[in-house]
Every structure is written in structure tokens, then in C-alpha cells.
mmCIF file with all atom_site columns, C-alpha atoms in Angstrom:
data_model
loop_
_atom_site.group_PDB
_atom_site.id
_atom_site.type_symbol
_atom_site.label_atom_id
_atom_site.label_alt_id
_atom_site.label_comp_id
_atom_site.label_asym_id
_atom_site.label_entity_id
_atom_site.label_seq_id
_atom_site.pdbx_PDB_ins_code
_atom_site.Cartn_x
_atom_site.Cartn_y
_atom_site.Cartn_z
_atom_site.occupancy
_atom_site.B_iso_or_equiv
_atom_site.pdbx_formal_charge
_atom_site.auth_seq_id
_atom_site.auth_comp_id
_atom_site.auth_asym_id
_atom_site.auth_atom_id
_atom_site.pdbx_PDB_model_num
ATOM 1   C CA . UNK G 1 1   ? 0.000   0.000   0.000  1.00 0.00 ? 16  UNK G CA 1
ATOM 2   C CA . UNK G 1 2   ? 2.786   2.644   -1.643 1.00 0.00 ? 17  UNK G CA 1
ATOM 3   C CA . UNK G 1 3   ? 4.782   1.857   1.337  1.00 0.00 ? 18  UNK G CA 1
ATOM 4   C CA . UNK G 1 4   ? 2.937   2.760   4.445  1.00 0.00 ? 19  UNK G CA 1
ATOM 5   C CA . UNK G 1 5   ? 2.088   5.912   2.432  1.00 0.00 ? 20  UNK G CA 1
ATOM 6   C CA . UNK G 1 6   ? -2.220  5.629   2.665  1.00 0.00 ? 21  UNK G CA 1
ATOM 7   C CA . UNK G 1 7   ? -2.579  9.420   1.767  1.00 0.00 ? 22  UNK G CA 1
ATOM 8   C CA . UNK G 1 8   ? -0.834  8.733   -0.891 1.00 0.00 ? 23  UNK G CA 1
ATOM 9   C CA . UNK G 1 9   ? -2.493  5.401   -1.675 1.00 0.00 ? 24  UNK G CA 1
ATOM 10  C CA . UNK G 1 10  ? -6.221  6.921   -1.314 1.00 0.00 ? 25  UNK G CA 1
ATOM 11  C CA . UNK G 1 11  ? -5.028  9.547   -3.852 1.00 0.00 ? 26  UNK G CA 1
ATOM 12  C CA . UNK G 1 12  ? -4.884  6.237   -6.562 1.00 0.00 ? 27  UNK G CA 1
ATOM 13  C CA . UNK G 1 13  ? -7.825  4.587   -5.481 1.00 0.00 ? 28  UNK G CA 1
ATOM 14  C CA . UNK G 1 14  ? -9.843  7.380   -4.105 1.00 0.00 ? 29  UNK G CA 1
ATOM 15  C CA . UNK G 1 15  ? -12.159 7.205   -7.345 1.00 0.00 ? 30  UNK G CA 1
ATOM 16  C CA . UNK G 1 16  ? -13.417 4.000   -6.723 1.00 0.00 ? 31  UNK G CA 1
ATOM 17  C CA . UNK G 1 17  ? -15.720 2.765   -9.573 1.00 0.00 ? 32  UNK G CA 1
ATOM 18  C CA . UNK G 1 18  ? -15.179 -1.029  -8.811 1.00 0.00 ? 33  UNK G CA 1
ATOM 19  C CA . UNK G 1 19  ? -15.735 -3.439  -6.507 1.00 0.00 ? 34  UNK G CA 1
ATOM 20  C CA . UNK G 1 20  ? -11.880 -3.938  -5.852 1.00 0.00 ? 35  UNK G CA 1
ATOM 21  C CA . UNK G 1 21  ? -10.882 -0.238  -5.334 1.00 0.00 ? 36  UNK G CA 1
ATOM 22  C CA . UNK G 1 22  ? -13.492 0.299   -3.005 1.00 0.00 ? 37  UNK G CA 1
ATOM 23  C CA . UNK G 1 23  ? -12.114 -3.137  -1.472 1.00 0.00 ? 38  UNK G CA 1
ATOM 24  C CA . UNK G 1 24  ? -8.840  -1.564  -1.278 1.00 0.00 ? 39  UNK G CA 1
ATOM 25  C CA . UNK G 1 25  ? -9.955  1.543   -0.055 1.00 0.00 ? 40  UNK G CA 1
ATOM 26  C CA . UNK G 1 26  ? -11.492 -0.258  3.270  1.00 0.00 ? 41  UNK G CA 1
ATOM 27  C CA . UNK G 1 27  ? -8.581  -1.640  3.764  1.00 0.00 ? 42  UNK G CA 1
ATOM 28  C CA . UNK G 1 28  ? -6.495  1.536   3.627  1.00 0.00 ? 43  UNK G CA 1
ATOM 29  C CA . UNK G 1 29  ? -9.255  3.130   6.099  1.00 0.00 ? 44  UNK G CA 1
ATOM 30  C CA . UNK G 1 30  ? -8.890  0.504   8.510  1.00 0.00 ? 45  UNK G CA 1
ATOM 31  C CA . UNK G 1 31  ? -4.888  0.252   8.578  1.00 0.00 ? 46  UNK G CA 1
ATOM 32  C CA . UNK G 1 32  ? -5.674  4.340   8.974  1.00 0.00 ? 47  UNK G CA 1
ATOM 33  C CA . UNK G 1 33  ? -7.723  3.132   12.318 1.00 0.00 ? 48  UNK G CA 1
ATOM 34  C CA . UNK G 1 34  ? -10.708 5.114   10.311 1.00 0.00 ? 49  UNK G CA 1
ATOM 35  C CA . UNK G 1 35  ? -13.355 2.396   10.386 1.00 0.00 ? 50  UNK G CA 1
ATOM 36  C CA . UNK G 1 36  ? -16.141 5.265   9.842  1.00 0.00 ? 51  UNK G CA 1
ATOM 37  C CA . UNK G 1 37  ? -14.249 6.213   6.311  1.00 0.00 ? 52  UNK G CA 1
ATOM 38  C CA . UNK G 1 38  ? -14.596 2.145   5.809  1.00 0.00 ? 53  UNK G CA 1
ATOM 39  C CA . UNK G 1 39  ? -17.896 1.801   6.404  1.00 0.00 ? 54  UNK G CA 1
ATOM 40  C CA . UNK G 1 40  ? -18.602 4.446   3.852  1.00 0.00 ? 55  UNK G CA 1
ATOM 41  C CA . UNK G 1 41  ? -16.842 2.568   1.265  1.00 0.00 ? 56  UNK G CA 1
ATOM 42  C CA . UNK G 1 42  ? -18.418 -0.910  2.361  1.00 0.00 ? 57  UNK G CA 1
ATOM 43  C CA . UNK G 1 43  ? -22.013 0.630   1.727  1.00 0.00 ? 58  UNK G CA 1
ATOM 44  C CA . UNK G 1 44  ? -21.054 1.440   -1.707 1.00 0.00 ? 59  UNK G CA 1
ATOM 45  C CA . UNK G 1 45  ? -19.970 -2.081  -2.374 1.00 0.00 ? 60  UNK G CA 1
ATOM 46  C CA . UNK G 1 46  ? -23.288 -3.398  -0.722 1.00 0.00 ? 61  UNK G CA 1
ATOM 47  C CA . UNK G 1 47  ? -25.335 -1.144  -3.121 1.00 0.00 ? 62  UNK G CA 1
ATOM 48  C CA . UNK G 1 48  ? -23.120 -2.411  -5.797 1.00 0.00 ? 63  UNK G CA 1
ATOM 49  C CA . UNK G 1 49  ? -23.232 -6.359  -5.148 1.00 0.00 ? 64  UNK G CA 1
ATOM 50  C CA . UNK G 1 50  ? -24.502 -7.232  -1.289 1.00 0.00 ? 65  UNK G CA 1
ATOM 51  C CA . UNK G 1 51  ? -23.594 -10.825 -1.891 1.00 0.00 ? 66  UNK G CA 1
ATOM 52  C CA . UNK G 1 52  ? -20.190 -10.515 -3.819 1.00 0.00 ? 67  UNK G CA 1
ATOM 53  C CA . UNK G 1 53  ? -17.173 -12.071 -2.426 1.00 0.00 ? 68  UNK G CA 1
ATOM 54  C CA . UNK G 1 54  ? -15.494 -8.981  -1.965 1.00 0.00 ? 69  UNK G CA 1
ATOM 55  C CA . UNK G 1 55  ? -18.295 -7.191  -0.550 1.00 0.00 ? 70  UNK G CA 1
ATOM 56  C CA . UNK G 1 56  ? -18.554 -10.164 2.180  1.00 0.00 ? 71  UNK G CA 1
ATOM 57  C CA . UNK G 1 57  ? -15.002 -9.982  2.703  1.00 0.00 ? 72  UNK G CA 1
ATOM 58  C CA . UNK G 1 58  ? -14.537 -6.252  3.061  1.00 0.00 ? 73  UNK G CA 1
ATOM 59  C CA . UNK G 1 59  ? -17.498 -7.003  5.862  1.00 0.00 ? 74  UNK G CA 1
ATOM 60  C CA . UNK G 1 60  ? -15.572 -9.194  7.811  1.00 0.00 ? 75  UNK G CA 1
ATOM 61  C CA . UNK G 1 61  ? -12.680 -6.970  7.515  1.00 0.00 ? 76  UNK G CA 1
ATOM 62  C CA . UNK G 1 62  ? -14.727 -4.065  9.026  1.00 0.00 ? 77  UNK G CA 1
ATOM 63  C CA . UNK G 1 63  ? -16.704 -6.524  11.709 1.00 0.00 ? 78  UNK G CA 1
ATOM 64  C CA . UNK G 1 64  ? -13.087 -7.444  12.971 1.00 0.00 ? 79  UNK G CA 1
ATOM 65  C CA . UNK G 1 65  ? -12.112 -3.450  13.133 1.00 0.00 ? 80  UNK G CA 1
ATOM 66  C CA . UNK G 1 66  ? -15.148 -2.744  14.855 1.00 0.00 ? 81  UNK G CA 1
ATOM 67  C CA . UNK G 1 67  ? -14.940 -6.263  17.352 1.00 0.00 ? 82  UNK G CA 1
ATOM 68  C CA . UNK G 1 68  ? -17.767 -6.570  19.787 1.00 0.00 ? 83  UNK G CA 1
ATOM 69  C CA . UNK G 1 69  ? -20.300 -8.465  18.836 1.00 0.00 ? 84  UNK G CA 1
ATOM 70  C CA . UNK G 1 70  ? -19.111 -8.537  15.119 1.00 0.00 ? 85  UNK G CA 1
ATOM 71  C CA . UNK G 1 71  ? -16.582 -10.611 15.623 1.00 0.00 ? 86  UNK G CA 1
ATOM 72  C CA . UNK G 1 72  ? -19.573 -13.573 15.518 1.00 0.00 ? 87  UNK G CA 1
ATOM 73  C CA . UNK G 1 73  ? -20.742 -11.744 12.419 1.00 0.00 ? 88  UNK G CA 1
ATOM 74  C CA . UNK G 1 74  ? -17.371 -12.148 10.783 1.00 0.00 ? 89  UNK G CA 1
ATOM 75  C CA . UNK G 1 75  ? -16.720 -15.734 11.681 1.00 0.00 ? 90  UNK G CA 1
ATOM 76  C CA . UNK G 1 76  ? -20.040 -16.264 10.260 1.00 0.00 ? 91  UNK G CA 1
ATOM 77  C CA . UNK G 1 77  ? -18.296 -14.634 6.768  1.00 0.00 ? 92  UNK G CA 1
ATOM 78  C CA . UNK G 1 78  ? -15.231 -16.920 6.952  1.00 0.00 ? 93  UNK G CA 1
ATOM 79  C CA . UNK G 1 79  ? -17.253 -19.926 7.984  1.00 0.00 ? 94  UNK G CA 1
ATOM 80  C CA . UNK G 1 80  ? -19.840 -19.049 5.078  1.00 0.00 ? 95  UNK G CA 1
ATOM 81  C CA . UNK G 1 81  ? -16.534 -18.912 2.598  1.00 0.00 ? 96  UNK G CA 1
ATOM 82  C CA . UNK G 1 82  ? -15.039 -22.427 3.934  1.00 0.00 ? 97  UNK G CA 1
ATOM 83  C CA . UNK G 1 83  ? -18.239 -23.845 3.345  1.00 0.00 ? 98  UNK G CA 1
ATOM 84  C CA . UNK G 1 84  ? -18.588 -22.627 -0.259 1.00 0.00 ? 99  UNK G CA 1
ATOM 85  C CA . UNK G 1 85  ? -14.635 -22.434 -1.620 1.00 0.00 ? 100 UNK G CA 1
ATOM 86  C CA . UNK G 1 86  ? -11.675 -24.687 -0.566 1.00 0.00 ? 101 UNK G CA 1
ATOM 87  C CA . UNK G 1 87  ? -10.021 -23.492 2.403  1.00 0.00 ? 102 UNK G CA 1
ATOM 88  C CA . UNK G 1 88  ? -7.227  -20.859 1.898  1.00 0.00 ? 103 UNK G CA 1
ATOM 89  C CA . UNK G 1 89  ? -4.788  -19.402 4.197  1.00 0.00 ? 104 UNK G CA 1
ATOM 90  C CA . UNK G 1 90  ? -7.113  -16.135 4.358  1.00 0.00 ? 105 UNK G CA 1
ATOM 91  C CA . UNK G 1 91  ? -10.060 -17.821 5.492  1.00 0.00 ? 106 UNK G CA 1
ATOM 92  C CA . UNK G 1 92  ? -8.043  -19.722 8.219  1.00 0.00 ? 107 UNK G CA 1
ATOM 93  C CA . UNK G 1 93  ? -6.456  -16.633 9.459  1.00 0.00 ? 108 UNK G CA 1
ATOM 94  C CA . UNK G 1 94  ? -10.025 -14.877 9.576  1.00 0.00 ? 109 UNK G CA 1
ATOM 95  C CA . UNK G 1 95  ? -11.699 -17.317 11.140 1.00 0.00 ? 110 UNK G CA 1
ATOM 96  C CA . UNK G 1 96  ? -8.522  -17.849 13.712 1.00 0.00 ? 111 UNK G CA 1
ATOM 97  C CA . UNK G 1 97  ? -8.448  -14.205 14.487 1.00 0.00 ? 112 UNK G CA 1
ATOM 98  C CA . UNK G 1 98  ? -12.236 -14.246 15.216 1.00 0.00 ? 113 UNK G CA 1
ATOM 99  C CA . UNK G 1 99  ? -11.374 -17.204 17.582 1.00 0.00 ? 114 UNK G CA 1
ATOM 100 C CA . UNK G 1 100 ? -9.239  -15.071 19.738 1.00 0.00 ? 115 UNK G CA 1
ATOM 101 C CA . UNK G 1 101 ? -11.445 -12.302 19.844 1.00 0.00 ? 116 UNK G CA 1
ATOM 102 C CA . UNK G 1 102 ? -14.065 -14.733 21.122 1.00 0.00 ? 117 UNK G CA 1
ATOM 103 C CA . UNK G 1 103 ? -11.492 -16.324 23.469 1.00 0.00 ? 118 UNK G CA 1
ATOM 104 C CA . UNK G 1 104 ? -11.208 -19.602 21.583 1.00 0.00 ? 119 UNK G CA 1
ATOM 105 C CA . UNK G 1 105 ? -7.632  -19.963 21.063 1.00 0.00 ? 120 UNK G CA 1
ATOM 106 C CA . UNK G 1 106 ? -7.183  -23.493 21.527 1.00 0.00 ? 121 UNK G CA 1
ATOM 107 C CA . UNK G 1 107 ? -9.697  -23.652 18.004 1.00 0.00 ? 122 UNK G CA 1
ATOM 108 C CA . UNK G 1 108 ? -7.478  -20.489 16.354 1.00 0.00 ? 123 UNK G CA 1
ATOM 109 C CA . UNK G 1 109 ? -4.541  -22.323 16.946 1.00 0.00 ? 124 UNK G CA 1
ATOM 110 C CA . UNK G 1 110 ? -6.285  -25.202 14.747 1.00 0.00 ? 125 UNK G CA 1
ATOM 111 C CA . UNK G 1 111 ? -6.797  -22.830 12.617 1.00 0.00 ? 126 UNK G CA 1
ATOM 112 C CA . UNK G 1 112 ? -3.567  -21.562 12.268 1.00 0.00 ? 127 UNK G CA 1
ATOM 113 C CA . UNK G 1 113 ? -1.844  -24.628 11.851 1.00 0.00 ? 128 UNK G CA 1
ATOM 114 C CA . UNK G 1 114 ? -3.530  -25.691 9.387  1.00 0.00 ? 129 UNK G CA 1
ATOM 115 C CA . UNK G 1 115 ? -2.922  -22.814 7.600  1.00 0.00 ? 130 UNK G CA 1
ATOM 116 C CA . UNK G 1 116 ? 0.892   -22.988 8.322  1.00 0.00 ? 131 UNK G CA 1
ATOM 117 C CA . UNK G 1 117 ? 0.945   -26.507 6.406  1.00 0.00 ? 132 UNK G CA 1
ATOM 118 C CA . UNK G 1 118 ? -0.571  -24.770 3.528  1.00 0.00 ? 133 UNK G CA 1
ATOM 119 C CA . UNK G 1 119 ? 2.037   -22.098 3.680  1.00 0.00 ? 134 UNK G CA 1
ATOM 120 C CA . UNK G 1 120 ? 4.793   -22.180 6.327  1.00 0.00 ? 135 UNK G CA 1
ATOM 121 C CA . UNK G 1 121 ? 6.279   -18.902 5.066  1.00 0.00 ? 136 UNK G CA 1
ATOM 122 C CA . UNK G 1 122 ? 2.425   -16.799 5.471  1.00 0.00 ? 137 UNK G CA 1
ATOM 123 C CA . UNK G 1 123 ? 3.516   -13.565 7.573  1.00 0.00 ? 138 UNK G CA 1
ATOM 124 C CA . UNK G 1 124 ? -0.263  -13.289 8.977  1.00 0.00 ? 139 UNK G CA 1
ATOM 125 C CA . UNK G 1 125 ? -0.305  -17.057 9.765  1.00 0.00 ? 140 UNK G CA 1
ATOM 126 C CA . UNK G 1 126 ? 3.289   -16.713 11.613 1.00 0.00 ? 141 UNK G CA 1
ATOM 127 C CA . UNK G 1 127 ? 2.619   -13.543 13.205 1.00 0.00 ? 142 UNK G CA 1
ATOM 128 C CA . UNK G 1 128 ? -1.176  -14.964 14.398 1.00 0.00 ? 143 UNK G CA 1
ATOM 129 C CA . UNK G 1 129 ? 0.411   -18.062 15.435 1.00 0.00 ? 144 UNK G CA 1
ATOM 130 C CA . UNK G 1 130 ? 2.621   -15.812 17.788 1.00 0.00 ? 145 UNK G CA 1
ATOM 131 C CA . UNK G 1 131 ? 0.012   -13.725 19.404 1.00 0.00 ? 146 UNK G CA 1
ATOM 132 C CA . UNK G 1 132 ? -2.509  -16.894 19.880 1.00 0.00 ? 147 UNK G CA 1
ATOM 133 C CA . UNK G 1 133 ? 0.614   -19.351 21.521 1.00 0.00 ? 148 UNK G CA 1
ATOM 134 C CA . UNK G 1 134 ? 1.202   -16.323 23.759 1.00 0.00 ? 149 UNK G CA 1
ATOM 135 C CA . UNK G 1 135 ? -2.251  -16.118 24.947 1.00 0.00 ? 150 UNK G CA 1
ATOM 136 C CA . UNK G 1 136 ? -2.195  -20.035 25.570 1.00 0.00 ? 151 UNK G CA 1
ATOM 137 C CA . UNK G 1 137 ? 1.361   -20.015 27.258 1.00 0.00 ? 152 UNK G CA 1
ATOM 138 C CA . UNK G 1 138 ? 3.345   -22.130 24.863 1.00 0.00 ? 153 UNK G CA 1
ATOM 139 C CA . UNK G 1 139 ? 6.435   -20.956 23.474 1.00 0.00 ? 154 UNK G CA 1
ATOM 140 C CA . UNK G 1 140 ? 6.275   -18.514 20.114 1.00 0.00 ? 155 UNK G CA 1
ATOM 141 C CA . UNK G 1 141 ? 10.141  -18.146 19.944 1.00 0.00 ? 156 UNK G CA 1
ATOM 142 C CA . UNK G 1 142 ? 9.953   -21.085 16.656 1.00 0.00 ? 157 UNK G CA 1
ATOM 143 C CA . UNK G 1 143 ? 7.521   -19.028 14.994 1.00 0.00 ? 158 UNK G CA 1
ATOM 144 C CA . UNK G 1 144 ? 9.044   -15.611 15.750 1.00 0.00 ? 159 UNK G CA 1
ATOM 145 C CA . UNK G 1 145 ? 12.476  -16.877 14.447 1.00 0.00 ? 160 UNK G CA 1
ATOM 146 C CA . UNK G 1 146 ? 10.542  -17.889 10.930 1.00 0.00 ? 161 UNK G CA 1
ATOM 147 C CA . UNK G 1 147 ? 8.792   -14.550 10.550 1.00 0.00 ? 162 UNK G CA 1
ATOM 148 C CA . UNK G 1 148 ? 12.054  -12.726 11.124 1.00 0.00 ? 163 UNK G CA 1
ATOM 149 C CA . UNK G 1 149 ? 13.705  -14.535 8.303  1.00 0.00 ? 164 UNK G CA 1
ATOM 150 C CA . UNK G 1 150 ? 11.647  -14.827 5.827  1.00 0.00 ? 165 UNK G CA 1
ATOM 151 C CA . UNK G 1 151 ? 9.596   -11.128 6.532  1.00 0.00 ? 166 UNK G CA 1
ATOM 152 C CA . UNK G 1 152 ? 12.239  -8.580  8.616  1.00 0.00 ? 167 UNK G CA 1
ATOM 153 C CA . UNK G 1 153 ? 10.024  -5.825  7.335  1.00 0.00 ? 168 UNK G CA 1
ATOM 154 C CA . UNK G 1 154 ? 7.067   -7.109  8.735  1.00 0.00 ? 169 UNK G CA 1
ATOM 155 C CA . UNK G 1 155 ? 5.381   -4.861  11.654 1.00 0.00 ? 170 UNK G CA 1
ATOM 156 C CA . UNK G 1 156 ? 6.014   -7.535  14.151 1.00 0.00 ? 171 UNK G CA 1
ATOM 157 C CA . UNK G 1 157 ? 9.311   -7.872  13.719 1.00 0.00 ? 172 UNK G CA 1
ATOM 158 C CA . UNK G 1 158 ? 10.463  -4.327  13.561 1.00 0.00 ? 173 UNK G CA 1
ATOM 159 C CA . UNK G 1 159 ? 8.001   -3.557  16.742 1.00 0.00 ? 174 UNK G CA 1
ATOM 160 C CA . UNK G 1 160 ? 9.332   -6.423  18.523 1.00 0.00 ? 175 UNK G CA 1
ATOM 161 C CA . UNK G 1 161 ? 12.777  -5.876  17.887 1.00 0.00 ? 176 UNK G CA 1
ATOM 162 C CA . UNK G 1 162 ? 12.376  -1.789  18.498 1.00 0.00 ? 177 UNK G CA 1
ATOM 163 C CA . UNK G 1 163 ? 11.561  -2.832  22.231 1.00 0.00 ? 178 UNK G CA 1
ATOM 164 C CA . UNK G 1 164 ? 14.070  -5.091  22.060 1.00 0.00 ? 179 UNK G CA 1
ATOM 165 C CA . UNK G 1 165 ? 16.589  -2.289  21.645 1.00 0.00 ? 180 UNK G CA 1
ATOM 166 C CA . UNK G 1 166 ? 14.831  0.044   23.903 1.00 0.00 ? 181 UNK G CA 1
ATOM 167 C CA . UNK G 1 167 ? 14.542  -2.520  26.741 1.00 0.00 ? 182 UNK G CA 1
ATOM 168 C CA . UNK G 1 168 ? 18.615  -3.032  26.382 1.00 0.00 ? 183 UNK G CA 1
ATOM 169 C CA . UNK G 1 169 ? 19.447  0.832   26.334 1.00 0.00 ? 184 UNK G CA 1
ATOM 170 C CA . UNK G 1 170 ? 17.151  0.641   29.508 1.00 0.00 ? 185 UNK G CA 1
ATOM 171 C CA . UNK G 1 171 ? 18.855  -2.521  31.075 1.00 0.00 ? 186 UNK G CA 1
ATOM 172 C CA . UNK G 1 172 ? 22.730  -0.760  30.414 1.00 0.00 ? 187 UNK G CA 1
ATOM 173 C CA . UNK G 1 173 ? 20.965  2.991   31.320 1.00 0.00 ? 188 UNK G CA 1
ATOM 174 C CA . UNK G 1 174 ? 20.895  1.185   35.429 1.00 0.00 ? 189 UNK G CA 1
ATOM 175 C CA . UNK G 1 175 ? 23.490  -1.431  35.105 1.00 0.00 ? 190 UNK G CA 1
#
């Protein structure tokens, strides 16, 4: 998304005029933290094509923004999906992330692995498989190593290893 840049991204898609852009465009909005600009664009793809895959995913996209009782509503979306096309990486990441929301992590970690032995290089399905084995108290460390070499740009890894650096400087700042 022209490199963390969604100012500048909006200014290409801002237009809309298809299903996709206006796709594109709720995603910007929600990496923005701007669900209400989102939900805009989601009720012009629902006037366009209510039951369109894209319009259904942009949906859950927004339900999991919002969280609260959407989260149900989006699991519902991902379940709806797995039910109708074969099961994809996406859809078990969607469906895994609306497991920890609910509290289910023993079933998003399911999820998740599953989706790791459909690609074991997937930043979202590494960096989900993190967060949910640190809610259930098993060791991440495995997974946290594979994200960092395969994706050291990813926003886990540079967060991570940002404290990382600031918790040292601390540590040596007392020592």
C-alpha cells in the first residue's frame, strides 16, 4: 500500500468505480484506524453487489475493526466462505483471528496450523500463530524466528525488535 504511504495510496484509489478499489480503499481506512471512512466505502460495495465475495469480505474486515459483537458476524463470513470455496490461508487466518477475539484460542490455533501446512512462510499465519501461543502459554520463539527470516520488514518484527533495543538501552541505562 505505496509503502505505508495511505494518503498517498487513497489519492490512486480514491475514485473507486469497482468493486476492488473500493475493497482496497477499506482496507487503507482501517490500517488508517478510520473504520467510519470504511464503512462508507463498504455501503457502496453493498449497493453495488450485497452478496459478492469482496463485498462479504470487506465485511468481515470491518466486523473485525469494529470487534464486539461482530466478531460472531465475521466468523459467520469466513465460515460461510469455507463452506462454499476450498479453504485458503485467508479464510483460516479470519476465522482464527475471530477465535481469539471470542477467546477460543485453543480452536485459532487449529486454525492456524492448518494454515501454516498450507504455507509455512504466510507472515499473517506466523505472526497470528505468535500472538494466539502467547495467549495459551506455549512458546512462540519457533515461529518468531521464521517470521524474522523470511519477513524482517514485517510490523512484528520491527516492533518487537524496536523494544528489544529500547529494553537493552534501559537494562545498560541502570546497570
Amino acid at each position: 500500500m505505496h509503502e505505508q504511504d495511505y494518503n498517498e495510496a487513497l489519492k490512486h484509489t480514491h475514485t473507486g468505480g469497482t468493486l476492488d478499489l473500493h475493497a482496497l480503499n477499506v482496507q487503507i481506512f482501517l490500517k488508517m484506524h478510520r473504520s467510519d471512512y470504511a464503512d462508507k466505502q463498504l455501503k457502496i460495495m453493498q449497493q453495488t453487489d450485497e452478496d459478492h465475495t469482496l463485498t462479504q469480505l470487506a465485511n468481515a474486515w470491518l466486523d473485525i475493526a469494529v470487534g464486539g459483537s461482530k466478531i460472531r458476524e465475521a466468523y459467520l463470513i469466513f465460515q460461510d466462505f469455507a463452506e462454499k470455496y476450498p479453504m485458503t490461508g485467508m479464510v483460516l487466518n479470519g476465522k482464527a483471528v475471530c477465535c481469539m477475539h471470542m477467546g477460543s484460542f485453543e480452536e485459532a490455533e487449529t486454525l492456524l496450523l492448518e494454515a501454516l501446512n498450507k504455507d509455512a512462510k504466510d507472515p499473517e499465519t506466523l505472526a497470528n500463530l505468535i500472538v494466539c501461543n502467547l495467549h495459551l502459554g506455549k512458546p512462540s520463539s519457533r515461529y518468531f524466528s521464521q517470521l524474522k527470516l523470511s519477513h524482517p520488514d514485517h510490523v512484528l518484527v520491527k516492533t518487537t525488535t524496536s523494544a528489544e533495543g529500547n529494553f537493552e538501552r534501559a537494562l545498560q541505562a541502570v546497570a
